[in-house]
PDB file of C-alpha atoms in Angstrom:
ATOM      1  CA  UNK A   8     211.457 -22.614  94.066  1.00  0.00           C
ATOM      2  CA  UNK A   9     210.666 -20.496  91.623  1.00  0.00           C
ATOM      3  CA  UNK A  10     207.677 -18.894  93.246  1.00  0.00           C
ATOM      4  CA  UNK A  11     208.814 -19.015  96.526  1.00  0.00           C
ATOM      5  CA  UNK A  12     208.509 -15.195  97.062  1.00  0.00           C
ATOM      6  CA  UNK A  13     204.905 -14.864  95.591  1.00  0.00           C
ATOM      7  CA  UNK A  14     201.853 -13.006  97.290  1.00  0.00           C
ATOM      8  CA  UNK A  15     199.357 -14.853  95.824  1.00  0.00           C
ATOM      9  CA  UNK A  16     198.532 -18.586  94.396  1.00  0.00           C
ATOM     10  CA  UNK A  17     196.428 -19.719  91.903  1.00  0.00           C
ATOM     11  CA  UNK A  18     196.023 -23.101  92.243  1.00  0.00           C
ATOM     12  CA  UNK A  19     194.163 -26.048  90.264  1.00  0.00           C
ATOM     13  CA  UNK A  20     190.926 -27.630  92.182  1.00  0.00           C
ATOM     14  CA  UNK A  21     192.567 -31.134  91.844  1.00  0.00           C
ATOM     15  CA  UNK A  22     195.961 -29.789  92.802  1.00  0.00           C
ATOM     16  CA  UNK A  23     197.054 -30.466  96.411  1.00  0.00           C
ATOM     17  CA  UNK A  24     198.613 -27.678  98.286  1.00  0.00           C
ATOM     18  CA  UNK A  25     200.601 -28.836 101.063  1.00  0.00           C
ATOM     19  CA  UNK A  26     201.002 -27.733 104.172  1.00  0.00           C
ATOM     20  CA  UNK A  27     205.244 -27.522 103.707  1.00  0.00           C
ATOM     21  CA  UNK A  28     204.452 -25.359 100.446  1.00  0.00           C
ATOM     22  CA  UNK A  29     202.377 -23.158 102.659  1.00  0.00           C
ATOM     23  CA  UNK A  30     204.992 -22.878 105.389  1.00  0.00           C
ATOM     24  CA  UNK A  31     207.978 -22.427 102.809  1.00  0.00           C
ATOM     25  CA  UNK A  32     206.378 -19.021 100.993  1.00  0.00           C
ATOM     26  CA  UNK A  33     206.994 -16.165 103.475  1.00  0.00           C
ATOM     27  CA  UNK A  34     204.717 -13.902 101.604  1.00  0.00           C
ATOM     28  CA  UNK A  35     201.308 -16.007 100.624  1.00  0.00           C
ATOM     29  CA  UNK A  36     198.619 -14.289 101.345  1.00  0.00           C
ATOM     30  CA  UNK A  37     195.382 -16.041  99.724  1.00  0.00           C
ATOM     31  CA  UNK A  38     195.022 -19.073  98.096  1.00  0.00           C
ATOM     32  CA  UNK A  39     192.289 -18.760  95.404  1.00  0.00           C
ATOM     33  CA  UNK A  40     191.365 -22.515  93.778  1.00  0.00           C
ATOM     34  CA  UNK A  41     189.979 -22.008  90.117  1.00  0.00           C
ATOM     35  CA  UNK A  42     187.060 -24.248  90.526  1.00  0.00           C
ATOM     36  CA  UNK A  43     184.489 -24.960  93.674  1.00  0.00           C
ATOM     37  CA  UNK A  44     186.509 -27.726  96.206  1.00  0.00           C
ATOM     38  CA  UNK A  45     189.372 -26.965  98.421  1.00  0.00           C
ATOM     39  CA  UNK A  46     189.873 -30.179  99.688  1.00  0.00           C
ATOM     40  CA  UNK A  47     193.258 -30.394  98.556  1.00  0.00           C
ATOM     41  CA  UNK A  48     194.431 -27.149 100.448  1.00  0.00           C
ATOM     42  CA  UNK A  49     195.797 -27.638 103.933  1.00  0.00           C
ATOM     43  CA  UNK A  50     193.376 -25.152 105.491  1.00  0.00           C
ATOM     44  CA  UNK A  51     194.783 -25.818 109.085  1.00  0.00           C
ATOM     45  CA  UNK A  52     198.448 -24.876 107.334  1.00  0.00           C
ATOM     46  CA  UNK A  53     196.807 -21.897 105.735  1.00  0.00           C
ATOM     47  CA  UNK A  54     194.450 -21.020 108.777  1.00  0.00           C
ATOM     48  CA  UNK A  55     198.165 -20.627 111.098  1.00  0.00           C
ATOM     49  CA  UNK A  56     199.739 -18.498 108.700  1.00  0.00           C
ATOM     50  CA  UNK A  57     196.267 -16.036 108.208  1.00  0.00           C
ATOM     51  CA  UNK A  58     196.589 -16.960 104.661  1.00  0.00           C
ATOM     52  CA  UNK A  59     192.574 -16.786 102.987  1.00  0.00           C
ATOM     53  CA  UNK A  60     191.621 -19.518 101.106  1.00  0.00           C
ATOM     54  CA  UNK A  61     188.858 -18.855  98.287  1.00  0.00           C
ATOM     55  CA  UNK A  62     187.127 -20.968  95.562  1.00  0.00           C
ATOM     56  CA  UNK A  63     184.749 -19.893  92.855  1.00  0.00           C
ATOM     57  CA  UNK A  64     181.151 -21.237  94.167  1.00  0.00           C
ATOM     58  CA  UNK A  65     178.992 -22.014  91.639  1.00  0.00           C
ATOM     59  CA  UNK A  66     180.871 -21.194  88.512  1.00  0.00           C
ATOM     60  CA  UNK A  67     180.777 -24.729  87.076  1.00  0.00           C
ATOM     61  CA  UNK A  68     177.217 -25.364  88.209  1.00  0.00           C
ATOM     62  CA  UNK A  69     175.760 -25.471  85.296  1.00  0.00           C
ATOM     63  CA  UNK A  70     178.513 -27.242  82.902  1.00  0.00           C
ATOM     64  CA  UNK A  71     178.665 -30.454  85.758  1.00  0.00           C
ATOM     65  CA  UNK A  72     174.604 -30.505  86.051  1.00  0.00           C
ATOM     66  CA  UNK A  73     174.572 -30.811  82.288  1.00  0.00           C
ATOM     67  CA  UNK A  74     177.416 -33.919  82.422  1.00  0.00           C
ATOM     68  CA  UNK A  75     175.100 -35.197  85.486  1.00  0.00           C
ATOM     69  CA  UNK A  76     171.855 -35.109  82.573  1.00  0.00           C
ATOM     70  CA  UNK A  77     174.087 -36.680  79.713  1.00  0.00           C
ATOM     71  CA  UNK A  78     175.401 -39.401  82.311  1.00  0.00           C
ATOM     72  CA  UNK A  79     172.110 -40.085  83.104  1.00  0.00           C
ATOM     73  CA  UNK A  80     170.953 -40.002  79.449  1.00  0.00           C
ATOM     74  CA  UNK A  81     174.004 -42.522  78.828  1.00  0.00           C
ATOM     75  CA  UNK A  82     173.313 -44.704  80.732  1.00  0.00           C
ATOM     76  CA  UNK A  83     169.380 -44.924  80.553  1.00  0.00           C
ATOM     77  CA  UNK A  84     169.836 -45.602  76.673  1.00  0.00           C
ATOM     78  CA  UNK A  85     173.141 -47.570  76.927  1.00  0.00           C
ATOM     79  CA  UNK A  86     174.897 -45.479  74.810  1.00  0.00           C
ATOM     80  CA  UNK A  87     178.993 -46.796  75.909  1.00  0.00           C
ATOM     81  CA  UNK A  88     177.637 -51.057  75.032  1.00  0.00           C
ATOM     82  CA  UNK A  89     175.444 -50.006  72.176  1.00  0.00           C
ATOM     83  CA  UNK A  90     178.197 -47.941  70.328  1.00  0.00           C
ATOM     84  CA  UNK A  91     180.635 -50.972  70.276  1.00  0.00           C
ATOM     85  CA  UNK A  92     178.081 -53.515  69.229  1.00  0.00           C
ATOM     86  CA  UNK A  93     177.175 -50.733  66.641  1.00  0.00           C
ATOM     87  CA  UNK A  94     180.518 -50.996  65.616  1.00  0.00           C
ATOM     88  CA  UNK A  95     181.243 -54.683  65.838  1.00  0.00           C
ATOM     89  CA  UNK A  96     177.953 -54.825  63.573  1.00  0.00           C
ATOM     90  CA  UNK A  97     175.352 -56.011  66.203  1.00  0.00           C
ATOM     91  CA  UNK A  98     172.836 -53.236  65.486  1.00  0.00           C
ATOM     92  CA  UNK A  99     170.089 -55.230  65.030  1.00  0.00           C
ATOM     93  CA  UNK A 100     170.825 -57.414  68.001  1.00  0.00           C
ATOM     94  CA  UNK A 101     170.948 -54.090  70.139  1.00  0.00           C
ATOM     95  CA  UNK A 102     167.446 -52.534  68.739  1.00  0.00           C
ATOM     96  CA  UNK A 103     166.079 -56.135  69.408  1.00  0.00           C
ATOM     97  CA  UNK A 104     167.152 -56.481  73.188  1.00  0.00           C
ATOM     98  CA  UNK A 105     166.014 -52.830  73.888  1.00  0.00           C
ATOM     99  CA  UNK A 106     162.495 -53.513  72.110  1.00  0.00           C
ATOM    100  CA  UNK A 107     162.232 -57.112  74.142  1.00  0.00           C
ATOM    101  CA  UNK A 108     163.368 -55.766  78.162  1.00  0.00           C
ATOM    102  CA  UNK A 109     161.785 -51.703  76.930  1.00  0.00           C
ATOM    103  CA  UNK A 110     163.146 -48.600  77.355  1.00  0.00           C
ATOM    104  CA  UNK A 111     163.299 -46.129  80.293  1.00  0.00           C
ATOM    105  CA  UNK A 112     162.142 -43.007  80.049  1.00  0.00           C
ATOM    106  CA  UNK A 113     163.606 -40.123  81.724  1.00  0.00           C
ATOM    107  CA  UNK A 114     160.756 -38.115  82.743  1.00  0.00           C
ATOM    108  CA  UNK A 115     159.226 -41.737  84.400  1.00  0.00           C
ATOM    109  CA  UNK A 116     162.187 -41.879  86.617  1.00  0.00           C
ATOM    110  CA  UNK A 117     162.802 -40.169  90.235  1.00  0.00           C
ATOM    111  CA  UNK A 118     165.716 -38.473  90.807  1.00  0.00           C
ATOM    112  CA  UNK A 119     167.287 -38.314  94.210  1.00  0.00           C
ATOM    113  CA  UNK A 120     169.859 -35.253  94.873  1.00  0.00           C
ATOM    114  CA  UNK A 121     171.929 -35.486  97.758  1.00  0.00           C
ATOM    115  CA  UNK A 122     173.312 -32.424  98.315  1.00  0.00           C
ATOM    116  CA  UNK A 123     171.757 -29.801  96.790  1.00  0.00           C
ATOM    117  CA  UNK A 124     173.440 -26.216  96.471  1.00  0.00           C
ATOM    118  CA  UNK A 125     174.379 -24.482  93.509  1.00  0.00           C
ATOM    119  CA  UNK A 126     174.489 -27.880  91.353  1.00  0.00           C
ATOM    120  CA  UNK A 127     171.789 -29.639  92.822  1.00  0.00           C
ATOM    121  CA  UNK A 128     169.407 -26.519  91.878  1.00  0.00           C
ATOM    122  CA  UNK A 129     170.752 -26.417  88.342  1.00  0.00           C
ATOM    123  CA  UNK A 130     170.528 -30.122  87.918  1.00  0.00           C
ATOM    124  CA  UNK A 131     167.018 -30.261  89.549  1.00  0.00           C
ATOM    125  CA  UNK A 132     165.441 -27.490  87.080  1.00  0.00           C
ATOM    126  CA  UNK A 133     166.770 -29.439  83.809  1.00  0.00           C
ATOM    127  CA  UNK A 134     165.227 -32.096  85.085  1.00  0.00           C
ATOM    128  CA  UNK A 135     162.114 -30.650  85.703  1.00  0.00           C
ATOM    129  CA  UNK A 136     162.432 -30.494  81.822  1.00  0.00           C
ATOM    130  CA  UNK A 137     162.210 -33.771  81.390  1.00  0.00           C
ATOM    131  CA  UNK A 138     159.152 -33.914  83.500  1.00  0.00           C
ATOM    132  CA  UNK A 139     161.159 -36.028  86.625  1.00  0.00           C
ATOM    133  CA  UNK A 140     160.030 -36.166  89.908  1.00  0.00           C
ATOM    134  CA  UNK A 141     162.482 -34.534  91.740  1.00  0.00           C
ATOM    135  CA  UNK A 142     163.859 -35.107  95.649  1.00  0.00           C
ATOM    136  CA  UNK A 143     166.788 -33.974  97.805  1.00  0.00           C
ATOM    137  CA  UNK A 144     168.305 -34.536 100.876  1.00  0.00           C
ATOM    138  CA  UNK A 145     170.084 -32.381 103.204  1.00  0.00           C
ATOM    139  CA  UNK A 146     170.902 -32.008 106.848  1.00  0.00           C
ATOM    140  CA  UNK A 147     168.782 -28.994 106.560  1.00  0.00           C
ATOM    141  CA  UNK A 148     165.647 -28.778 104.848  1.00  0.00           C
ATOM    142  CA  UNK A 149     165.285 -25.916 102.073  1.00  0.00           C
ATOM    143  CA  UNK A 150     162.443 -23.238 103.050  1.00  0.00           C
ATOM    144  CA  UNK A 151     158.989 -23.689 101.232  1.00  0.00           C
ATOM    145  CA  UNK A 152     160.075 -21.287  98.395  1.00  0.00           C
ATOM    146  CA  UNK A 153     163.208 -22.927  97.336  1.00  0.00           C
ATOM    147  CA  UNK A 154     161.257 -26.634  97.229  1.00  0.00           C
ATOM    148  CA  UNK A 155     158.225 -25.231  94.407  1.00  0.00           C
ATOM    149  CA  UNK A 156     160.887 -22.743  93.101  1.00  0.00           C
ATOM    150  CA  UNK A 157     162.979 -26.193  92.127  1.00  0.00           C
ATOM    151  CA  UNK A 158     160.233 -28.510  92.302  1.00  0.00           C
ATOM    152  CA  UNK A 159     161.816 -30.554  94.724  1.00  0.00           C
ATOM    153  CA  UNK A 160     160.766 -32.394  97.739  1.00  0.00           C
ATOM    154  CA  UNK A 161     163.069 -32.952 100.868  1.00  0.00           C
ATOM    155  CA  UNK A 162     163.170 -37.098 101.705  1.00  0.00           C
ATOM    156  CA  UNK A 163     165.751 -38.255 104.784  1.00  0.00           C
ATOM    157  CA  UNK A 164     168.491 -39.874 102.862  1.00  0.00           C
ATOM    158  CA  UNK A 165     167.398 -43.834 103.311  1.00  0.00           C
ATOM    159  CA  UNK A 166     164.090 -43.021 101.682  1.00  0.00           C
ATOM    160  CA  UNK A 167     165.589 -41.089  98.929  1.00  0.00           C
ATOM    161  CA  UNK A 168     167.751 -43.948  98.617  1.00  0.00           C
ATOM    162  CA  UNK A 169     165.149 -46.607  98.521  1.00  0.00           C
ATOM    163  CA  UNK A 170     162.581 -45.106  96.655  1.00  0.00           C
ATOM    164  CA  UNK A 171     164.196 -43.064  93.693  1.00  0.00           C
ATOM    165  CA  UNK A 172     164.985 -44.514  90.302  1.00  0.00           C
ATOM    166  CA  UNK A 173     168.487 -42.594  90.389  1.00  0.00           C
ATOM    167  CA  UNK A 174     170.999 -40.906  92.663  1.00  0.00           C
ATOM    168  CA  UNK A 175     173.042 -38.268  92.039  1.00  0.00           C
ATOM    169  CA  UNK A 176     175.847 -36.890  94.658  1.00  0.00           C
ATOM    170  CA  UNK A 177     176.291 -33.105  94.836  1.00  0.00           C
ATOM    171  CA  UNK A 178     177.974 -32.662  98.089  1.00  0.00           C
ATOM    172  CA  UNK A 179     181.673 -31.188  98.737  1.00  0.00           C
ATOM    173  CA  UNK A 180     184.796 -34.066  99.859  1.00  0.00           C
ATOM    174  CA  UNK A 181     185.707 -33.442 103.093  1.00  0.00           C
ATOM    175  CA  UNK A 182     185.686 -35.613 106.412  1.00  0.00           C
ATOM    176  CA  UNK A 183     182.555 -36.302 106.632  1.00  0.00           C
ATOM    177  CA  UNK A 184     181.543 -36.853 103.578  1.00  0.00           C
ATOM    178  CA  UNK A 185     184.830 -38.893 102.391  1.00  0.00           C
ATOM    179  CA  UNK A 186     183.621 -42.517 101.644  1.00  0.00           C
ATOM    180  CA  UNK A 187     180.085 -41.873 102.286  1.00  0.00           C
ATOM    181  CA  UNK A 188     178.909 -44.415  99.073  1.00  0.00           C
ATOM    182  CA  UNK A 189     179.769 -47.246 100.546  1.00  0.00           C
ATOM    183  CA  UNK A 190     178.265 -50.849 100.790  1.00  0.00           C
ATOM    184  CA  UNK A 191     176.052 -49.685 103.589  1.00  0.00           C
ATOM    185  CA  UNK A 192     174.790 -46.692 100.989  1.00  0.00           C
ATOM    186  CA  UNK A 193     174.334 -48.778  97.937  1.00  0.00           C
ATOM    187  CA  UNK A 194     172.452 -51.481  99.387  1.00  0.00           C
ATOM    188  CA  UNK A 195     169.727 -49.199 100.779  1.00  0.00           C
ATOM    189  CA  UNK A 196     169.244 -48.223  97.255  1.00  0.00           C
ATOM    190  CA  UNK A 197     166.618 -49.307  94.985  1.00  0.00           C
ATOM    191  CA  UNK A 198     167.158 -52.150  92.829  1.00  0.00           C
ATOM    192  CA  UNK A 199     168.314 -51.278  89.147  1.00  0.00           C
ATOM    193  CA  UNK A 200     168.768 -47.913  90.580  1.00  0.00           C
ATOM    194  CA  UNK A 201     171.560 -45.662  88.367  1.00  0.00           C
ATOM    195  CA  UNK A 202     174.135 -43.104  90.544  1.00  0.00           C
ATOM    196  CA  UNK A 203     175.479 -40.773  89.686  1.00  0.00           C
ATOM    197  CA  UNK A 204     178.776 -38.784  91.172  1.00  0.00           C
ATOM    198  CA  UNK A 205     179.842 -35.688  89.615  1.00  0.00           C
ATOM    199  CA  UNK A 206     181.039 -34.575  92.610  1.00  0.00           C
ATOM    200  CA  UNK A 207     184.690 -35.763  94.488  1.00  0.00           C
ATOM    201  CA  UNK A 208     185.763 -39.516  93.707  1.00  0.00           C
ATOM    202  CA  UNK A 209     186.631 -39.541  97.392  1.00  0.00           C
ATOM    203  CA  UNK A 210     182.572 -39.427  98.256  1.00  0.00           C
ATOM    204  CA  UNK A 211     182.693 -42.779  96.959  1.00  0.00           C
ATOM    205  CA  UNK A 212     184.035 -46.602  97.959  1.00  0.00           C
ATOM    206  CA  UNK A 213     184.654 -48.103  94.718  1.00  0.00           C
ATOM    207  CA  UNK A 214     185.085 -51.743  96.271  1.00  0.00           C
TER     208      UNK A 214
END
């Protein structure tokens, strides 16, 4: 109500923009969503009413390929269990189980990006870093240049799947993609295997 007369919204990237808000301000002309995903913009409401729709691509690249590494890191050394025995005074018990089962290296492990824009490139040179063997997938493989610029190798998705040490989502929520980590997805992968999603909770059945 009170913005009903404005030109222009600036709206969250979690924030859902119906299509009834749309329709009820006579003088919208572009949407623009703070972060990358528009998924919660009624494009079709938008689309009828020649109202643009904009997002900033890339922007958070490299802040959510960094969270993707310290996920990683987190889990690989157990960081979440071993704090609270550290706290409940089982240090010793913790540094004994990681000595007796051993301890994974990053830069042993493949990494398997699916999806792999603006993200997926950031992610894929830190972990170069760490000395990782680095794959993709993609409906469309990435010229030669991109692949040694990145050091990544295009794999079709059930051989990523089965043959990399961890998975990491980097592609946008929308119909397609909605769901896509399902039982199907997860039992293709390699046992042990870690994944990773700092992309849309919607990529992913959490049953």
């Amino acid at each position: 109500e009170a913005a009903g007369d404005a030109d222009y919204m600036g709206a969250d990237t979690v924030a859902k923009i119906s299509g009834s808000l749309i329709m009820s301000m006579p003088n919208l002309k572009l949407i623009h969503v703070q972060g990358v995903g528009y998924d919660g913009v009624d494009l079709e409401a938008a689309t009828s009413r020649g109202i643009m729709v904009c997002n900033n691509k890339g922007a958070n690249a490299d802040s959510t390929a960094e969270t993707a590494i310290l996920l990683i890191l987190g889990l690989l050394r157990s960081i979440v269990p071993g704090y609270r025995e550290t706290l409940s005074g089982n240090q010793i018990l913790i540094k004994h189980a990681a000595m007796s089962k051993g301890i994974t290296e990053l830069g042993e492990c493949k990494v398997g990006l699916i999806g792999f824009g603006h993200t997926g490139k950031a992610l894929a040179l830190r972990l170069k870093a760490f000395g990782c063997e680095v794959f993709y997938h993609t409906l469309t493989r990435k010229p030669s240049e991109t692949e040694k610029e990145y050091s990544a190798n295009w794999l079709p998705q059930d051989e990523l799947l089965a043959s990399c040490d961890i998975v990491s989502l980097h592609v946008p929520a929308n119909e397609t993609t909605a769901g896509m980590a399902d039982s199907t997805f997860f039992e293709k992968m390699k046992p042990g295997s870690l994944f990773i999603n700092t992309a849309r909770g919607e990529l992913v059945d959490n049953d």
